[in-house]
Amino acid sequence: MVNVCVRVNGIEHQAEVEPRLLLVHLLRDVLGLTGAHVGCVVGRCGACTVLWRGKPVKSCMVFAVQTDGTEVTTVEGLAREGELSALQRAFWEYDAAECGYCTPGMLMAAHGLLQRNRTPTEAEIKRAISGNLCRCTGYVNIVRAIQAAAIEVSEEE
Amino acid sequence: MEYPQQRRSRRDQYHIPLNSTLSRRGRRADERLQVSRDPSQNQSDSAYGIGARARRQETERFVKGTGTYVDDVHLPNQAFASFVRSIAAHAEIKRIDAEVARTLPGVIGVFTAAELARGAAAVVAPPGIAQCPLATDRVRYVGDPIAVVIADSRYQAMDAALAVAVEYDELPVLVDPERALAPDAPLLFAERPNNIIEELHFATVDADRVFEEADHVVRTRLHSQRIAACPMEPRAVTAAYDPGSDELTVWVSSSGVHGVRGRIAQALDMNEANVRVIAPDVGGSFGAKNGVFPEEIILAYLARALRRPLKWAETRIEHLSASKHGRDQTHELELAVRSDGRILGLRDRIVADMGATARADNSLTSAFLYMSGPYDIQTYKVDAYGVATNKAAHGSVRGIGKADAAFVLERTMDVVARELGIDPIEVRLRNFIPEEAFPYRTATGANLDSGRYHACLHRAAELAGYEQLRREQAALQDRPGIRRGIGVSFVIEPTNAARRDFGGGYGACRLRMELSGAVSVYPNVGQQGQGHVTTITQIVAEGLRLPKEMIHVFDSDSVLSPYGPGTGSSRSSVTLMPAVHVAADLLRTKILRIAGHRLGLDPSDLRLDGVTIRSVTHPDRTLPLREVTQTAYLNIDRLPPDMEPALEVIGYFVNPNIVYEHDEMGRRNEFAAYPYEAVIAVIDLDTTTGAIEIVKYVSVHDCGVMLNPQIVLTQHLGCIAQGIGAALYEELRYDDDGHLMNGTFMDYLLPTVNEIPDLVVDHMVTPTPFTPLGAKGAGETGMLSPPAALGNAIEDALRPLGVEVRELPYTPDRLLRLIKAARGNGSGTAVTEGIARG
């Protein structure tokens, strides 16, 4: 067993884990943060996407021990003091979720994009979420929600 | 061709241009991303009645990451299950060696069919499960469960499952259903005389004569490929047993809690009332979670036997290889056609690959009964065979059976058009069931409830600019290596299946107004992402004139909800929602009667107005709602003399359009309502790579009254996307030894955001006359068209080559092969320069 000390959504956590434990299982099974979902465990569906060191990663492709001493942000960390982020509000407003299973991963992929690019083109948005599968919505409303959130975020600055 | 002005209903104006451009600073999102022509139709929380574009309530928890799916239900001391599955497609099991596995860290037990049988008389296959929950002596497909490991952690369970050694005596493998039909084929089930698990025949009296006398007979042989539903959340089970109360609670990612409950009780020999099955948030189903699965029974059984909460979460490989598959029908369709394009008769032979199952699902029946689609074809003969093979069992996938039928018919309609030199739109218009003929009884007895097919296709043609598209197409064919194709499709989608021994004919909803005035809602059908909580709340809010904050809709829970068939067959808007409407009416009536009695006024003079009841004729005469609830629960001496206490009702709605009894010819109506859709798809086909670009996709959809137009629209968009996957990318491929070749998302390709083109969607509203709300199902229709419309567009693009595309999906390699073959045949002589160069 290996000790991992990782800061998740601003809170420091310590855990004794197997070296092979995936980050997604650390988050879900050990820390009880069930927002990141498991859909394929081959890094293809993106339902487990979180930010690691500020960048979107598939948390099924990262070992928990790799995150020792680093910072992870999950969907639970998007809202500030109960207030939904612009992206979360836009997903709600534009009906960008149906069953909700892919939604946390989509949000984190989009959040990662908006962190580094406040004015993304449609092509850039599509590239940013091309590693995230959604079976319900056909993606149309998701792209529109991210566009709307980008506009709101960039106007606020 | 002329497209006369179609009649449009008041609520037709619902066109969303999705061709949005890029984000730029300083521009408002809704300027470019216009949702609707009518701003009042934008989503809001203020208008919350039936037909409002109410914002989905459930989305709030999804964007926060606080949805609760089965794998999120963490119970203290829970252990985990992992299954040992067959790697042979067809074999006798010689030996299962779990000795090593049992010694591994964390392992609580390894259980085979023999161990389960020793534990109790339990866990035999109850009706409705294809096979025994675990293989006894024989495995019939790769993925067939052989044993289950229970361990303290997920990883330990998976480790130990890998350590279980199974020895097989391999048997001959059947992967081709035609081969499985042969008299000398090996038998999958020894107790059966052959591999046919379902056989259906229907013929009108004059069927063969019409073909002898027809001007033309058009024949096609078409195959809908094997696909998987692939909800983003795979299946999952959590089970816990309380020995003190003898209550077993099972959380399942399932479409129907009551079916699962009944089967678990039966298999475990428990009193059904002591089994509670809950479906919390369900991360999509698309048919994949219909019915009862072996894992649900096994987890329930072992949670009781081991006195420990257990959890199993299906892996994606398990979902693709060992859950259920859909489609995979081969049709040999013949149409008898008059020289003007009028179809006089239909004959079809269907062979469906049902996989390793001894039980038929609804797929073959649904195709068998609906081969005539939207057309007036009363001469009809179909012979259908469902055949067992060594593949995972067939089951529901969005559009089950109906999608196969629509694909085959719509592809063949284009062949008719081409062979007779008639425009594909025109040939459909000449054969549609006319508006005045509804309700229309088809040859097989289906009662099509309502439709304006001509208007719908006209609308699609107008919206797509069909004539302009044809002119452009002619001009564009000069481009080197690129061919433009236009494909048309028109489909009907039978929704809300109901038949004897299957159920589905009614909806039910329990409403209870609490002492505070809050309303608890228990529908008999759960949700898997269709926004039922919101739609149900809208209906209750309108019926009781209450703010949505006072209404709460509960998850599907067998203890709380009235008995129901489960979500599926797009049934909720056809039977459940009318039942919610009935329940709200019943509750309102009771409230007003109590208030009338208290006020000394006639109840018909009273209206609910928020939390106050007010007289229409004397607006100053009011009674707080709280007075009514107190009367109903506490001060029952003040109730009207003949009235029972409490404010709890169950509303039922029985759909009157179902015909259960088969007539002497076998005719019946198994579905309640029939939405439909016209599609015009435009593609550019690159003849050097075989790749397709969808240039335009226009869909005009009519599912009757839209209870929430935003929810319908989002459903429909997703449905089209899934249909594009089925048309262009998805196929479960087995090799000759019965091994699945693509069991992960790396090789079973779902469409990503990049594969979905701009979609133009318009809605017409032709209410169903058979429900008080007028809504038809809206969950499947959009999935039916892409394989037909895009196939038609491909053949249209390659017309000079005479290429016939009869297999799905339309992958670049398949199209390239066909193009090369056509050129090799010498039919490429008529090919334009562009094609020749490509």
mmCIF file of N, CA and C in Angstrom, chain B residues 374-375 406 410 428 432 450-460 488-494 674-681 697-704 713 715-721 723-724 759-764 776-778 780-789:
data_model
loop_
_atom_site.group_PDB
_atom_site.id
_atom_site.type_symbol
_atom_site.label_atom_id
_atom_site.label_comp_id
_atom_site.label_asym_id
_atom_site.label_seq_id
_atom_site.Cartn_x
_atom_site.Cartn_y
_atom_site.Cartn_z
ATOM 1 N N PRO B 374 -45.667 3.510 -43.641
ATOM 2 C CA PRO B 374 -46.671 4.567 -43.793
ATOM 3 C C PRO B 374 -47.536 4.395 -45.042
ATOM 4 N N TYR B 375 -47.393 3.257 -45.710
ATOM 5 C CA TYR B 375 -48.028 3.127 -47.028
ATOM 6 C C TYR B 375 -49.300 2.303 -46.972
ATOM 7 N N ALA B 406 -38.311 -0.464 -41.029
ATOM 8 C CA ALA B 406 -38.283 0.841 -41.695
ATOM 9 C C ALA B 406 -37.092 0.942 -42.645
ATOM 10 N N GLU B 410 -37.802 1.435 -46.566
ATOM 11 C CA GLU B 410 -37.424 2.731 -47.138
ATOM 12 C C GLU B 410 -36.283 2.611 -48.146
ATOM 13 N N ARG B 428 -43.294 8.086 -52.847
ATOM 14 C CA ARG B 428 -43.838 7.968 -51.490
ATOM 15 C C ARG B 428 -45.204 8.647 -51.406
ATOM 16 N N PHE B 432 -48.644 6.922 -49.807
ATOM 17 C CA PHE B 432 -48.974 7.225 -48.410
ATOM 18 C C PHE B 432 -50.435 6.946 -48.091
ATOM 19 N N SER B 450 -53.244 8.513 -36.152
ATOM 20 C CA SER B 450 -53.453 9.759 -36.877
ATOM 21 C C SER B 450 -52.186 10.078 -37.651
ATOM 22 N N GLY B 451 -52.327 10.836 -38.708
ATOM 23 C CA GLY B 451 -51.133 11.191 -39.463
ATOM 24 C C GLY B 451 -51.445 12.124 -40.624
ATOM 25 N N ARG B 452 -50.480 12.968 -40.922
ATOM 26 C CA ARG B 452 -50.551 13.834 -42.104
ATOM 27 C C ARG B 452 -49.242 13.635 -42.868
ATOM 28 N N TYR B 453 -49.133 12.450 -43.454
ATOM 29 C CA TYR B 453 -47.869 12.042 -44.058
ATOM 30 C C TYR B 453 -47.514 12.927 -45.258
ATOM 31 N N HIS B 454 -48.510 13.187 -46.097
ATOM 32 C CA HIS B 454 -48.222 14.023 -47.280
ATOM 33 C C HIS B 454 -47.676 15.376 -46.841
ATOM 34 N N ALA B 455 -48.370 15.983 -45.866
ATOM 35 C CA ALA B 455 -47.955 17.310 -45.395
ATOM 36 C C ALA B 455 -46.556 17.261 -44.806
ATOM 37 N N CYS B 456 -46.264 16.182 -44.112
ATOM 38 C CA CYS B 456 -44.967 16.061 -43.437
ATOM 39 C C CYS B 456 -43.830 15.979 -44.462
ATOM 40 N N LEU B 457 -44.026 15.161 -45.481
ATOM 41 C CA LEU B 457 -42.962 15.032 -46.488
ATOM 42 C C LEU B 457 -42.844 16.311 -47.317
ATOM 43 N N HIS B 458 -43.996 16.915 -47.632
ATOM 44 C CA HIS B 458 -43.953 18.214 -48.321
ATOM 45 C C HIS B 458 -43.154 19.228 -47.518
ATOM 46 N N ARG B 459 -43.395 19.225 -46.213
ATOM 47 C CA ARG B 459 -42.711 20.182 -45.340
ATOM 48 C C ARG B 459 -41.194 19.948 -45.359
ATOM 49 N N ALA B 460 -40.812 18.674 -45.311
ATOM 50 C CA ALA B 460 -39.378 18.356 -45.342
ATOM 51 C C ALA B 460 -38.764 18.813 -46.663
ATOM 52 N N VAL B 488 -33.948 10.233 -49.293
ATOM 53 C CA VAL B 488 -35.234 10.529 -48.668
ATOM 54 C C VAL B 488 -35.624 9.326 -47.820
ATOM 55 N N SER B 489 -36.307 9.596 -46.736
ATOM 56 C CA SER B 489 -36.824 8.498 -45.931
ATOM 57 C C SER B 489 -38.073 8.977 -45.208
ATOM 58 N N PHE B 490 -39.015 8.076 -45.036
ATOM 59 C CA PHE B 490 -40.224 8.403 -44.277
ATOM 60 C C PHE B 490 -40.556 7.194 -43.417
ATOM 61 N N VAL B 491 -40.592 7.409 -42.111
ATOM 62 C CA VAL B 491 -40.788 6.269 -41.217
ATOM 63 C C VAL B 491 -41.937 6.521 -40.244
ATOM 64 N N ILE B 492 -42.582 5.437 -39.874
ATOM 65 C CA ILE B 492 -43.498 5.500 -38.734
ATOM 66 C C ILE B 492 -42.860 4.707 -37.599
ATOM 67 N N GLU B 493 -43.193 5.087 -36.390
ATOM 68 C CA GLU B 493 -42.590 4.400 -35.237
ATOM 69 C C GLU B 493 -43.719 3.962 -34.302
ATOM 70 N N PRO B 494 -44.032 2.674 -34.299
ATOM 71 C CA PRO B 494 -45.056 2.205 -33.363
ATOM 72 C C PRO B 494 -44.579 2.422 -31.914
ATOM 73 N N TYR B 674 -48.637 6.174 -33.171
ATOM 74 C CA TYR B 674 -47.695 6.032 -34.284
ATOM 75 C C TYR B 674 -47.141 7.385 -34.740
ATOM 76 N N PRO B 675 -46.100 7.877 -34.087
ATOM 77 C CA PRO B 675 -45.430 9.075 -34.587
ATOM 78 C C PRO B 675 -44.710 8.763 -35.903
ATOM 79 N N TYR B 676 -44.291 9.787 -36.587
ATOM 80 C CA TYR B 676 -43.640 9.571 -37.883
ATOM 81 C C TYR B 676 -42.681 10.711 -38.175
ATOM 82 N N GLU B 677 -41.866 10.500 -39.188
ATOM 83 C CA GLU B 677 -40.829 11.474 -39.495
ATOM 84 C C GLU B 677 -40.445 11.402 -40.964
ATOM 85 N N ALA B 678 -40.277 12.559 -41.567
ATOM 86 C CA ALA B 678 -39.735 12.644 -42.927
ATOM 87 C C ALA B 678 -38.318 13.176 -42.839
ATOM 88 N N VAL B 679 -37.425 12.553 -43.605
ATOM 89 C CA VAL B 679 -36.016 12.984 -43.589
ATOM 90 C C VAL B 679 -35.516 13.197 -45.007
ATOM 91 N N ILE B 680 -34.787 14.271 -45.178
ATOM 92 C CA ILE B 680 -34.043 14.453 -46.425
ATOM 93 C C ILE B 680 -32.584 14.684 -46.034
ATOM 94 N N ALA B 681 -31.732 13.787 -46.517
ATOM 95 C CA ALA B 681 -30.308 13.861 -46.179
ATOM 96 C C ALA B 681 -29.513 14.112 -47.451
ATOM 97 N N TYR B 697 -29.053 17.590 -43.094
ATOM 98 C CA TYR B 697 -29.946 16.556 -42.577
ATOM 99 C C TYR B 697 -31.194 17.261 -42.071
ATOM 100 N N VAL B 698 -32.282 17.092 -42.806
ATOM 101 C CA VAL B 698 -33.541 17.773 -42.465
ATOM 102 C C VAL B 698 -34.532 16.738 -41.967
ATOM 103 N N SER B 699 -35.086 16.987 -40.802
ATOM 104 C CA SER B 699 -36.042 16.057 -40.219
ATOM 105 C C SER B 699 -37.318 16.806 -39.862
ATOM 106 N N VAL B 700 -38.437 16.326 -40.340
ATOM 107 C CA VAL B 700 -39.727 16.852 -39.882
ATOM 108 C C VAL B 700 -40.423 15.726 -39.133
ATOM 109 N N HIS B 701 -40.681 15.982 -37.879
ATOM 110 C CA HIS B 701 -41.095 14.955 -36.928
ATOM 111 C C HIS B 701 -42.470 15.326 -36.395
ATOM 112 N N ASP B 702 -43.332 14.345 -36.284
ATOM 113 C CA ASP B 702 -44.665 14.583 -35.725
ATOM 114 C C ASP B 702 -44.944 13.507 -34.682
ATOM 115 N N CYS B 703 -44.876 13.914 -33.413
ATOM 116 C CA CYS B 703 -45.173 12.963 -32.327
ATOM 117 C C CYS B 703 -46.402 13.454 -31.558
ATOM 118 N N GLY B 704 -47.283 14.148 -32.277
ATOM 119 C CA GLY B 704 -48.482 14.652 -31.619
ATOM 120 C C GLY B 704 -48.149 15.848 -30.755
ATOM 121 N N LEU B 713 -37.430 17.851 -28.387
ATOM 122 C CA LEU B 713 -36.394 18.229 -29.342
ATOM 123 C C LEU B 713 -35.051 17.583 -28.983
ATOM 124 N N GLN B 715 -34.461 14.951 -27.176
ATOM 125 C CA GLN B 715 -34.592 13.511 -27.431
ATOM 126 C C GLN B 715 -34.392 13.204 -28.906
ATOM 127 N N HIS B 716 -35.058 13.991 -29.721
ATOM 128 C CA HIS B 716 -35.055 13.715 -31.152
ATOM 129 C C HIS B 716 -33.658 13.905 -31.749
ATOM 130 N N LEU B 717 -32.976 14.948 -31.303
ATOM 131 C CA LEU B 717 -31.612 15.192 -31.791
ATOM 132 C C LEU B 717 -30.702 14.019 -31.432
ATOM 133 N N GLY B 718 -30.832 13.547 -30.185
ATOM 134 C CA GLY B 718 -30.010 12.427 -29.745
ATOM 135 C C GLY B 718 -30.347 11.146 -30.482
ATOM 136 N N CYS B 719 -31.620 11.013 -30.780
ATOM 137 C CA CYS B 719 -32.104 9.851 -31.520
ATOM 138 C C CYS B 719 -31.486 9.824 -32.922
ATOM 139 N N ILE B 720 -31.460 10.959 -33.570
ATOM 140 C CA ILE B 720 -30.864 11.049 -34.906
ATOM 141 C C ILE B 720 -29.378 10.699 -34.819
ATOM 142 N N ALA B 721 -28.710 11.226 -33.790
ATOM 143 C CA ALA B 721 -27.278 10.962 -33.639
ATOM 144 C C ALA B 721 -27.022 9.460 -33.485
ATOM 145 N N GLY B 723 -28.912 7.145 -34.576
ATOM 146 C CA GLY B 723 -29.203 6.566 -35.888
ATOM 147 C C GLY B 723 -28.045 6.748 -36.857
ATOM 148 N N ILE B 724 -27.367 7.875 -36.767
ATOM 149 C CA ILE B 724 -26.190 8.105 -37.614
ATOM 150 C C ILE B 724 -25.095 7.109 -37.238
ATOM 151 N N LEU B 759 -28.111 19.723 -37.766
ATOM 152 C CA LEU B 759 -29.398 19.069 -37.965
ATOM 153 C C LEU B 759 -30.482 20.131 -38.035
ATOM 154 N N VAL B 760 -31.336 20.016 -39.016
ATOM 155 C CA VAL B 760 -32.476 20.921 -39.105
ATOM 156 C C VAL B 760 -33.714 20.122 -38.735
ATOM 157 N N VAL B 761 -34.366 20.540 -37.665
ATOM 158 C CA VAL B 761 -35.509 19.779 -37.165
ATOM 159 C C VAL B 761 -36.742 20.673 -37.127
ATOM 160 N N ASP B 762 -37.827 20.166 -37.616
ATOM 161 C CA ASP B 762 -39.097 20.880 -37.545
ATOM 162 C C ASP B 762 -40.137 19.916 -36.990
ATOM 163 N N HIS B 763 -41.112 20.469 -36.316
ATOM 164 C CA HIS B 763 -42.163 19.620 -35.764
ATOM 165 C C HIS B 763 -43.539 19.982 -36.294
ATOM 166 N N MET B 764 -44.290 18.972 -36.618
ATOM 167 C CA MET B 764 -45.717 19.131 -36.875
ATOM 168 C C MET B 764 -46.449 18.527 -35.688
ATOM 169 N N LYS B 776 -47.919 11.420 -28.631
ATOM 170 C CA LYS B 776 -47.440 10.086 -29.017
ATOM 171 C C LYS B 776 -46.042 9.906 -28.430
ATOM 172 N N GLY B 777 -45.487 8.735 -28.588
ATOM 173 C CA GLY B 777 -44.121 8.510 -28.095
ATOM 174 C C GLY B 777 -43.122 9.324 -28.901
ATOM 175 N N ALA B 778 -42.018 9.709 -28.247
ATOM 176 C CA ALA B 778 -41.044 10.558 -28.939
ATOM 177 C C ALA B 778 -39.615 10.067 -28.748
ATOM 178 N N GLU B 780 -37.925 7.257 -30.031
ATOM 179 C CA GLU B 780 -37.221 6.331 -30.919
ATOM 180 C C GLU B 780 -37.234 6.733 -32.389
ATOM 181 N N THR B 781 -38.214 7.514 -32.800
ATOM 182 C CA THR B 781 -38.456 7.730 -34.230
ATOM 183 C C THR B 781 -37.215 8.180 -34.990
ATOM 184 N N GLY B 782 -36.492 9.144 -34.419
ATOM 185 C CA GLY B 782 -35.350 9.715 -35.126
ATOM 186 C C GLY B 782 -34.258 8.716 -35.434
ATOM 187 N N MET B 783 -34.248 7.609 -34.704
ATOM 188 C CA MET B 783 -33.202 6.598 -34.903
ATOM 189 C C MET B 783 -33.454 5.769 -36.155
ATOM 190 N N LEU B 784 -34.692 5.764 -36.636
ATOM 191 C CA LEU B 784 -35.054 4.842 -37.708
ATOM 192 C C LEU B 784 -34.533 5.283 -39.078
ATOM 193 N N SER B 785 -34.517 6.586 -39.308
ATOM 194 C CA SER B 785 -34.264 7.065 -40.665
ATOM 195 C C SER B 785 -32.819 7.020 -41.161
ATOM 196 N N PRO B 786 -31.822 7.336 -40.320
ATOM 197 C CA PRO B 786 -30.486 7.484 -40.909
ATOM 198 C C PRO B 786 -29.999 6.298 -41.744
ATOM 199 N N PRO B 787 -30.176 5.042 -41.295
ATOM 200 C CA PRO B 787 -29.690 3.961 -42.158
ATOM 201 C C PRO B 787 -30.370 3.949 -43.534
ATOM 202 N N ALA B 788 -31.642 4.321 -43.576
ATOM 203 C CA ALA B 788 -32.341 4.345 -44.862
ATOM 204 C C ALA B 788 -31.982 5.597 -45.657
ATOM 205 N N ALA B 789 -32.097 6.754 -45.016
ATOM 206 C CA ALA B 789 -31.881 8.010 -45.741
ATOM 207 C C ALA B 789 -30.453 8.099 -46.264
#
